[in-house]
Coordinates of C-alpha atoms in Angstrom, one line a residue:
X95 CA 0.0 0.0 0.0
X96 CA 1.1 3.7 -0.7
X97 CA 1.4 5.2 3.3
X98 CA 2.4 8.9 3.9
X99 CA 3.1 9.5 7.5
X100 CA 3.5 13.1 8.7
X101 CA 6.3 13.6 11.6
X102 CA 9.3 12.4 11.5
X103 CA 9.6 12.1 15.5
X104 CA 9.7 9.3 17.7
X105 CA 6.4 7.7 16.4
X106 CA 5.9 8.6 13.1
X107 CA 10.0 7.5 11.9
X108 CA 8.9 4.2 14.0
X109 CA 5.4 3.7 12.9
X110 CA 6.9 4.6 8.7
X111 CA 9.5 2.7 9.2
X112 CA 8.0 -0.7 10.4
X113 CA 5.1 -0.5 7.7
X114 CA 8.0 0.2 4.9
X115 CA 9.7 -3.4 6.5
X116 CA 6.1 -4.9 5.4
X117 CA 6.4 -4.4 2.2
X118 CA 4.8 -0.9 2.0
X119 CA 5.9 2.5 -0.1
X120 CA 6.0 5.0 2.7
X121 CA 6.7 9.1 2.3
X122 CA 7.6 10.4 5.8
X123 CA 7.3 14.1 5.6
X124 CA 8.8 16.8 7.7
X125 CA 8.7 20.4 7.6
X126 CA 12.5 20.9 9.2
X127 CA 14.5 20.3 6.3
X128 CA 17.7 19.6 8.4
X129 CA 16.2 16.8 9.7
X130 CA 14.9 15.3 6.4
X131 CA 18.5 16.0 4.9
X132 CA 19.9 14.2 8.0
X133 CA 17.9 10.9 7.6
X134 CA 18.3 10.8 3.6
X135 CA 22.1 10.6 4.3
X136 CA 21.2 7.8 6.8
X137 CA 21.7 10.1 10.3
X138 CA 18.9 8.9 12.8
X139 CA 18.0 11.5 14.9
X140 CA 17.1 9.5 17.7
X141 CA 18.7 6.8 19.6
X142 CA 16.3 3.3 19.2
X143 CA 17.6 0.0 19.2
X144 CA 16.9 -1.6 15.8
X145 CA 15.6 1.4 14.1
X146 CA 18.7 2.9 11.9
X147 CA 19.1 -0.7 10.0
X148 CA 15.5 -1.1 9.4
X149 CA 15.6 2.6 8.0
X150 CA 19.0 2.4 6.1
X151 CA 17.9 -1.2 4.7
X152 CA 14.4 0.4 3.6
X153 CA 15.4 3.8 2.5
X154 CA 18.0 1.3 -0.1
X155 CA 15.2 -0.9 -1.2
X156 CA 13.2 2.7 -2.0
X157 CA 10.6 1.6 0.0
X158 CA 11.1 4.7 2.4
X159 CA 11.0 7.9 1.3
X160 CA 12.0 11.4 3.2
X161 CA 11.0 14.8 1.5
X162 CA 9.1 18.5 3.0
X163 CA 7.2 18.2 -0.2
X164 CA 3.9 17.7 1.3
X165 CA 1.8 17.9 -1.9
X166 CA 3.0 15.1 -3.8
X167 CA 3.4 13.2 -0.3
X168 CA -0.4 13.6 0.2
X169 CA -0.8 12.4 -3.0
X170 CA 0.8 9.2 -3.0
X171 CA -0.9 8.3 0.1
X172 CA -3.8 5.8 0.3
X173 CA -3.8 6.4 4.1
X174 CA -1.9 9.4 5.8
X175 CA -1.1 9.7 9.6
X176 CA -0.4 12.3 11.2
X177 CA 2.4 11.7 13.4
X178 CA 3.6 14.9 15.2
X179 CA 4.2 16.3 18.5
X180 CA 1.8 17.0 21.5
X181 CA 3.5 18.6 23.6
X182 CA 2.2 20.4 26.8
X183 CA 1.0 23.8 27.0
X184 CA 1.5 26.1 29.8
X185 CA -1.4 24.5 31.8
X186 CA -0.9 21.6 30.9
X187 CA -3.0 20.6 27.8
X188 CA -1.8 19.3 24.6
X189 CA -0.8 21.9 22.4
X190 CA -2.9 20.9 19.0
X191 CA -1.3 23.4 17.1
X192 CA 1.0 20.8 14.9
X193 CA -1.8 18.7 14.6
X194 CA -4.4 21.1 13.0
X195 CA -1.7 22.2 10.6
X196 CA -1.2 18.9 9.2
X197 CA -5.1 18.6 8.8
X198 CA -4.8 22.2 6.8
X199 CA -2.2 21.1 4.6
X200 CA -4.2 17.6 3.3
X201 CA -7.4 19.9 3.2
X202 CA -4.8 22.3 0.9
X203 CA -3.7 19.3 -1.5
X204 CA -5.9 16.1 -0.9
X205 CA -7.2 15.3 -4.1
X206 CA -8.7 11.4 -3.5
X207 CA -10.9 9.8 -0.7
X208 CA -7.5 8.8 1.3
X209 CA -8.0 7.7 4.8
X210 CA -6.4 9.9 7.9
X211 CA -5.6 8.5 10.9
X212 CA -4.3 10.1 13.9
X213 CA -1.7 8.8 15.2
X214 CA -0.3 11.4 17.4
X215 CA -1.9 11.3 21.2
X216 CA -4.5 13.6 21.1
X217 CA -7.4 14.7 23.1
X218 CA -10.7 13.2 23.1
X219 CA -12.5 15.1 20.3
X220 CA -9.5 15.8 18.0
X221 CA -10.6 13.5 15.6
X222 CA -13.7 15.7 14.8
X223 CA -11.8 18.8 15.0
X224 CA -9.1 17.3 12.4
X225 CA -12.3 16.5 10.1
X226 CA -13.7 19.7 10.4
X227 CA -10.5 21.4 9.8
X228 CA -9.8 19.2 6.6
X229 CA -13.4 19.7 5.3
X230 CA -13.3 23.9 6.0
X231 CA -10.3 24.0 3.5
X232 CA -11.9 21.9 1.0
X233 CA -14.7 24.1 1.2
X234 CA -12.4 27.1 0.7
X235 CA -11.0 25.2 -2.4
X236 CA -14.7 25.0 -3.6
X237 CA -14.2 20.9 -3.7
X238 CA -16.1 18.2 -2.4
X239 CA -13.9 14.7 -1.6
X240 CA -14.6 12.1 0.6
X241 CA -12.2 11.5 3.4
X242 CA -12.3 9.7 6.6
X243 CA -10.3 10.3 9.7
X244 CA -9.4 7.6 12.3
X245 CA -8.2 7.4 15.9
X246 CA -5.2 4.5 15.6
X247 CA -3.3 5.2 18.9
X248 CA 0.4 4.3 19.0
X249 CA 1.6 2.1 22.6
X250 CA 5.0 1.9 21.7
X251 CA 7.8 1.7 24.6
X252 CA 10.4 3.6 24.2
X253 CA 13.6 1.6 24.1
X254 CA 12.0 -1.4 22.6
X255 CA 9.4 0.6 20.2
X256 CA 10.4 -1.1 17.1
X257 CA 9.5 -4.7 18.8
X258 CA 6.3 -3.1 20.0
X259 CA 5.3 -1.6 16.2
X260 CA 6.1 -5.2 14.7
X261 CA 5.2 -7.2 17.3
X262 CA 2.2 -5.4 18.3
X263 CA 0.3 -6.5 21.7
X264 CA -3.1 -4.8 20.5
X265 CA -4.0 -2.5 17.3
X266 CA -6.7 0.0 18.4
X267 CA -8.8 1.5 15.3
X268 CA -11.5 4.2 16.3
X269 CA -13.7 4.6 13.3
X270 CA -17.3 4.2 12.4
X271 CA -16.4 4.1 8.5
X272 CA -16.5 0.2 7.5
X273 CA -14.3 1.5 4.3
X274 CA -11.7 3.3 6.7
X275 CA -11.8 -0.2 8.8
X276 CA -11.1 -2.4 5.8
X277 CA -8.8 -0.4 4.6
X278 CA -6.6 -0.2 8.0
X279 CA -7.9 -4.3 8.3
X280 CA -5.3 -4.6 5.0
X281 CA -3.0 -2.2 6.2
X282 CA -2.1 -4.3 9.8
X283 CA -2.6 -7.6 8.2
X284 CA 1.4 -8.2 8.5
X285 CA 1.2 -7.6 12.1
X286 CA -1.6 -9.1 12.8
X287 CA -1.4 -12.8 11.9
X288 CA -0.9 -14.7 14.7
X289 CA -4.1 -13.5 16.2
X290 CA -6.4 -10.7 16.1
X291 CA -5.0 -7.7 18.0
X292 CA -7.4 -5.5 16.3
X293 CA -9.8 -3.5 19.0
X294 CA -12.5 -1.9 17.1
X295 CA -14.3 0.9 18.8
X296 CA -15.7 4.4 18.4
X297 CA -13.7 7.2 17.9
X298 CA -13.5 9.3 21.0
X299 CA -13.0 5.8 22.8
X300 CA -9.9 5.5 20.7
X301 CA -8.8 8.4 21.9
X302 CA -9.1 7.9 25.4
X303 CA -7.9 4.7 25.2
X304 CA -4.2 6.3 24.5
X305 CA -4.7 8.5 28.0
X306 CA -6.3 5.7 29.9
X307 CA -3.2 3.6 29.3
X308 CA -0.1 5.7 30.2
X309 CA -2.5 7.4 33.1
X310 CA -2.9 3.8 34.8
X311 CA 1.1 2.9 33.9
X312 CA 1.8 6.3 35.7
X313 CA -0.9 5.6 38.8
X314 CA 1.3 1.8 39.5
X315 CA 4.2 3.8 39.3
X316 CA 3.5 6.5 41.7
X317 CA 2.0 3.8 43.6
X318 CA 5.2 1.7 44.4
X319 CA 7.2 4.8 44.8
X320 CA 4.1 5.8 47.7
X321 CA 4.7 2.5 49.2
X322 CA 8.2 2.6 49.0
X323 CA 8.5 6.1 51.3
X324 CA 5.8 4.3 54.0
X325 CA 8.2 0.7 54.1
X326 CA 11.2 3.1 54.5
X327 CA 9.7 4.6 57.7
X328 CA 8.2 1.6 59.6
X329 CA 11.3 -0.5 58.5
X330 CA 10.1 -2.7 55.7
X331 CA 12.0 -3.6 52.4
X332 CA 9.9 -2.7 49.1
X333 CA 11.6 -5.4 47.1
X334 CA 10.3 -8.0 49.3
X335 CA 6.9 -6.3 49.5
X336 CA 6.7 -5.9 45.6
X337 CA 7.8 -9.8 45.5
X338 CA 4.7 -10.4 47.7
X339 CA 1.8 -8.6 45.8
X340 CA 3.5 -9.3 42.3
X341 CA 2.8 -12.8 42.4
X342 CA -1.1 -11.8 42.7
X343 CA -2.0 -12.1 39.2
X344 CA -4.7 -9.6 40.1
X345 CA -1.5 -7.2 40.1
X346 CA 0.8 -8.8 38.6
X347 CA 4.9 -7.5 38.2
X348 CA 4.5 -5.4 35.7
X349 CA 5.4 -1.5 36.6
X350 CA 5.4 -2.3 40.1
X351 CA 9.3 -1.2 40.3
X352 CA 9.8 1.8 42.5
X353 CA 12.2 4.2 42.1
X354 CA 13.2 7.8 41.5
X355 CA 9.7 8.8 39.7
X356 CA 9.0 8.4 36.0
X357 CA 10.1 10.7 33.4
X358 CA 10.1 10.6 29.4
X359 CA 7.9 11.7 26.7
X360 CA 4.3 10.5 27.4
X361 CA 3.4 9.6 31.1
X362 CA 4.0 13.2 32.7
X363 CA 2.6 14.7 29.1
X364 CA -0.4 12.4 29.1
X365 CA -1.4 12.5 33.2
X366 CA -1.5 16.1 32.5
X367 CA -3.4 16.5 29.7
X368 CA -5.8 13.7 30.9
X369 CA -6.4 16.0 34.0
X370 CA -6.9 19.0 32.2
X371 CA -9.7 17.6 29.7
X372 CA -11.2 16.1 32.8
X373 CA -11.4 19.6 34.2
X374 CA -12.5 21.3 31.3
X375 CA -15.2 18.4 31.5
X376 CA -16.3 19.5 35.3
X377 CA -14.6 16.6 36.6
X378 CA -11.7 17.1 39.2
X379 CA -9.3 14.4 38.5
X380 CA -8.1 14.1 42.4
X381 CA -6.2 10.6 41.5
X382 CA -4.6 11.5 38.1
X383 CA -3.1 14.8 40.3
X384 CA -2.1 12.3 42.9
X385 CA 0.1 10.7 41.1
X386 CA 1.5 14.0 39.5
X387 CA 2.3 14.7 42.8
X388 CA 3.7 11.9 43.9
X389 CA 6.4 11.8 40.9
X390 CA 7.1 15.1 41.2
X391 CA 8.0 14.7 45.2
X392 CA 9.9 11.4 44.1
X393 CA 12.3 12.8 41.7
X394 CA 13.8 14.5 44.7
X395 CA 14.7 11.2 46.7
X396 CA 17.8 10.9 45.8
X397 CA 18.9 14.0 46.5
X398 CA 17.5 13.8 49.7
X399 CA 19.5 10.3 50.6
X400 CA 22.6 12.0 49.7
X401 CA 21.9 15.2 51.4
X402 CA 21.1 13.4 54.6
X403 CA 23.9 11.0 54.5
X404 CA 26.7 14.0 54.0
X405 CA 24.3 15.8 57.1
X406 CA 23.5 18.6 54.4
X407 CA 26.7 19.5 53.5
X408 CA 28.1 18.7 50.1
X409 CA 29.8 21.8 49.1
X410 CA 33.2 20.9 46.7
X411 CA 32.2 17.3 46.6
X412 CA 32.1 15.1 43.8
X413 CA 29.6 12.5 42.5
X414 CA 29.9 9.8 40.0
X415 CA 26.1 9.3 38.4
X416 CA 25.3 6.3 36.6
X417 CA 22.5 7.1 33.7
X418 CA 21.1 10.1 32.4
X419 CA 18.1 8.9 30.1
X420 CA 14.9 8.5 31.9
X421 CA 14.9 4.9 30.8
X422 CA 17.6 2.4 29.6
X423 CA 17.6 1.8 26.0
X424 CA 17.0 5.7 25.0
X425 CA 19.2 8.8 24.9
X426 CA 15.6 10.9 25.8
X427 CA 16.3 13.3 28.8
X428 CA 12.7 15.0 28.4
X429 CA 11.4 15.0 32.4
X430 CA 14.0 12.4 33.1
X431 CA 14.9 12.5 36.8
X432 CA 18.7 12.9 36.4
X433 CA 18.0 16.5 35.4
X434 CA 16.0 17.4 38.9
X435 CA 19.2 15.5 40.6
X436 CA 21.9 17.7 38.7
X437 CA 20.3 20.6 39.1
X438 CA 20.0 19.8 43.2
X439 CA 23.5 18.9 43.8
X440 CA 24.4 22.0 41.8
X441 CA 22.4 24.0 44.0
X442 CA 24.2 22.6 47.3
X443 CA 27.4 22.9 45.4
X444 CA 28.5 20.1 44.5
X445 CA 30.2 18.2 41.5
X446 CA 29.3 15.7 39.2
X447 CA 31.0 13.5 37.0
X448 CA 28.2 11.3 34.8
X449 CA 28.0 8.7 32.2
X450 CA 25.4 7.1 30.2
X451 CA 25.8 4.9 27.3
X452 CA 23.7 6.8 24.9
X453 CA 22.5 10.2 26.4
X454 CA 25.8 12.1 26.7
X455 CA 25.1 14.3 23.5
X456 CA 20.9 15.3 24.9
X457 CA 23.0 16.2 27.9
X458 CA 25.4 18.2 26.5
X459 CA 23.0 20.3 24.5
X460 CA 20.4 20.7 27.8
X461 CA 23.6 21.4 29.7
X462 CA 26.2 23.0 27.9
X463 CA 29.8 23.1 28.9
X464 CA 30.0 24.0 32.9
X465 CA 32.6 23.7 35.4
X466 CA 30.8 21.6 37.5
X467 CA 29.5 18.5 35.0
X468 CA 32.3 16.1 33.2
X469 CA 30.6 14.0 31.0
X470 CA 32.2 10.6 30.5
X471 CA 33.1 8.3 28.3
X472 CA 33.3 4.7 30.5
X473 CA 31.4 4.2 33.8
X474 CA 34.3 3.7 36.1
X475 CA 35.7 6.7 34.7
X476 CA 33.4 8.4 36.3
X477 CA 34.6 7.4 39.7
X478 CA 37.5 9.0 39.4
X479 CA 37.8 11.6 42.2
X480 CA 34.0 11.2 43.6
X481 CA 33.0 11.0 47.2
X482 CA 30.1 8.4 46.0
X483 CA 28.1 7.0 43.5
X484 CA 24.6 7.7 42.5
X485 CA 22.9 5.3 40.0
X486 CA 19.5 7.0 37.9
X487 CA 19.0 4.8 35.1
X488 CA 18.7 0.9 35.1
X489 CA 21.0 0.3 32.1
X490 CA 22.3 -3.6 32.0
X491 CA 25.6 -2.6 31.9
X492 CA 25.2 -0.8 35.9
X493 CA 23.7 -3.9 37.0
X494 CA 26.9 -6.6 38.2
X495 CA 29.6 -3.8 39.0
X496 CA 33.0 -4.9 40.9
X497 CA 31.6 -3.9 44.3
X498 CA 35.3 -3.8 45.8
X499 CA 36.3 -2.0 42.8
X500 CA 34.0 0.6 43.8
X501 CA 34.8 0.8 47.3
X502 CA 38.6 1.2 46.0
X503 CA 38.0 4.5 44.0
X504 CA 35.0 6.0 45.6
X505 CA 36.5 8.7 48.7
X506 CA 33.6 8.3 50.7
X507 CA 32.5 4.6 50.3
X508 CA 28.3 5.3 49.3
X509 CA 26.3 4.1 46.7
X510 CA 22.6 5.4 46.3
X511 CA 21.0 3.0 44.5
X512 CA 17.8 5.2 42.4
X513 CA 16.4 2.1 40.7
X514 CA 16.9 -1.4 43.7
X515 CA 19.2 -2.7 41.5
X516 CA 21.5 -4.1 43.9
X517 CA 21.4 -6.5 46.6
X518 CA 22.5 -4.1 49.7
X519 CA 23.9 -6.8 52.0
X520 CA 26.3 -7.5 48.6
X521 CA 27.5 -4.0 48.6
X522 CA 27.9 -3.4 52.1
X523 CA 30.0 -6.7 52.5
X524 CA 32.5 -4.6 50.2
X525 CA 32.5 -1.9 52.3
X526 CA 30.0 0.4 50.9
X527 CA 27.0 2.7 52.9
X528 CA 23.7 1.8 50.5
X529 CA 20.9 3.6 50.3
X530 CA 17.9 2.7 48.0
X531 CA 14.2 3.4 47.9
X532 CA 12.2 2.3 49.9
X533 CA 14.8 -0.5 51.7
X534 CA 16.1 1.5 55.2
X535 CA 19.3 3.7 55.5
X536 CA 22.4 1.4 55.6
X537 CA 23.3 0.4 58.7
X538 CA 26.9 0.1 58.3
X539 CA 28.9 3.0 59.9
X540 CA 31.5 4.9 57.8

């Protein structure tokens, strides 16, 4: 099938992409021309395991296509997404502005009943204010097509997004058009033979659909993180505790991992937003702004465990910190809580020396060059001269360090451990304070 995806983001190079590997002709269009010049030379503007081959060994086989052009893009397209950013207004709400312009622009050149689906996470209603936008222009034009417009939420994970877009665990279509249905029915055939993982349902479900997930991700979250600060103060362990209601398959493991609150692209976005079109609904959210609140008090744990354990004082000290992405498997800082961290121990006055496999460049350009950040190259090279070290992001490569190693280069002997990666009575046998969340303060003196 001829596919044109608008946005050339995280989704929409993901979701063009993975249809191209099917055996589709997809046009990914973008109105930064840098960015389109970038990825015709085969330079991937974002870090995703398994994405530059599948886009190198497509764009070859002329399968994928990159261009600004959006006329003839909208042309070739039998079905045309629309793929770009949300992001968050001032209060909160999703900024539609991207969205609306796409829908001008195929009202400007859409010359053939193609199907539109929105793929970008939207608020419910966008669907009919995409259509109505598309259908004022063709009125302008003095034109009458037929077009239909579909809610087809994306659920990918960053990290492991192209394994999630070919390997799909569900395929929701919001449409009441059994042409737009059929058409979509062909489109996700490829990805949808081992069973059905089509859910059919009415637009505005669609829509909500996308919030309802990453709000109830966000609410476990915030959960474990809640029950992590209450086992620290009567003298429980949450890893035990989390062992002990995971196995209810009423709760299952998933998500259930506390930590130092959740960060990235969608769930602090989407809780938002959700809130917000609650409220302009006259409902008052009081859970989804919970859990906001709880995430926001979380990403300031860590600091606190290391302020505490220096007794407030950590002027001209140095800290070696383990990840910078808000998730392994990404180089995306975007409300990751490494930035709330750095920007608290450069308050007290400390240093920090950090390293993270892939998100040293993001870092860089939030950051700039200061006096007071050395980004690395290696993870023990970040030891180097640092009191202690403070571990952010559950990357494999953190997870079996040389505890005695550690204890050897680190001046002050502490590790805060931000994600319960490590068995404390393994690093306080090398000589090591450890603090994590939700497991006590370390009971060994030093």
């Amino acid at each position: 099938m001829n596919v044109t995806v608008f946005g050339t983001g995280y989704v929409g190079l993901v979701t063009g992409t993975c249809l191209a590997e099917m055996g589709n002709t997809v046009v990914c269009v973008d109105v930064d021309a840098g960015k389109i010049a970038r990825l015709k030379q085969g330079q991937i503007p974002i870090y995703e395991p398994g994405l530059e081959e599948l886009v190198l060994a497509n764009h070859a086989a002329g399968r994928l296509a990159f261009t600004t052009d959006a006329a003839p893009a909208i042309a070739h397209g039998e079905v045309i997404f629309i793929a770009v950013g949300t992001p968050p207004g001032e209060d909160g709400s999703a900024d539609l502005s991207h969205v609306l312009s796409v829908a001008r622009t195929i009202g400007r050149h859409l010359g053939a009943g193609s199907v539109i689906v929105n793929k970008s996470t939207v608020p419910v209603g966008t669907a009919d204010r995409v259509r109505d936008t598309i259908a004022g222009v063709l009125a302008e034009r003095g034109v009458s097509i037929d077009f239909d417009v579909v809610s087809n939420p994306e659920f990918l994970k960053e990290g492991d997004a192209v394994n999630d877009c070919m390997r799909p665990d569900r395929i929701v279509i919001g449409s009441d058009s059994a042409r737009a249905i059929a058409l979509l029915r062909r489109l996700y055939a490829p990805f949808n033979r081992n069973h059905d993982r089509i859910v059919l349902m009415d637009l505005r479900s669609a829509e909500l659909t996308k919030y309802a997930a990453n709000a109830m991700l966000a609410t476990k979250i915030s959960f474990m993180n809640e029950m992590a600060n209450i086992a620290e103060r009567v003298g429980a362990d949450i890893e035990l505790v989390r062992h002990g209601i995971g196995s209810d398959p009423r709760i299952g493991y998933h998500f259930i991992y506390p930590g130092a609150g959740y960060g990235g692209s969608c769930f602090p976005k989407d809780v938002q937003a959700l809130d917000r079109i609650a409220r302009a609904h006259g409902y008052e959210p009081r859970l989804l702004q919970s859990v906001e609140q709880v995430n926001d008090a979380q990403k300031s744990r860590l600091f606190e465990l290391v302020d505490g354990h220096f007794g407030g004082d950590l002027r001209g000290r140095a800290f070696a910190l383990w990840g910078l992405a808000f998730k392994p498997n990404t180089d995306d800082m975007r409300e990751a809580p490494s930035r709330r961290l750095l920007e608290q121990l450069w308050r007290a006055g400390a240093r920090v020396r950090a390293y993270d496999p892939e998100a040293r460049d993001e870092a860089r350009h939030l950051f700039g060059e200061r006096d007071d950040l050395v980004l690395c190259e290696q993870a023990l090279q970040a030891l180097d001269g640092a009191d202690a070290l403070i571990v952010v992001t559950e990357w494999k490569a953190f997870r079996s360090p040389d505890f005695r190693q550690l204890a050897a280069r680190l001046a002050h002997k502490a590790v805060f451990d931000g994600r319960n990666i490590y068995d404390p009575a393994s690093v306080e046998a090398a000589g090591l304070a450890y603090y994590g969340i939700g497991r006590g303060r370390s009971v060994a003196k030093y």
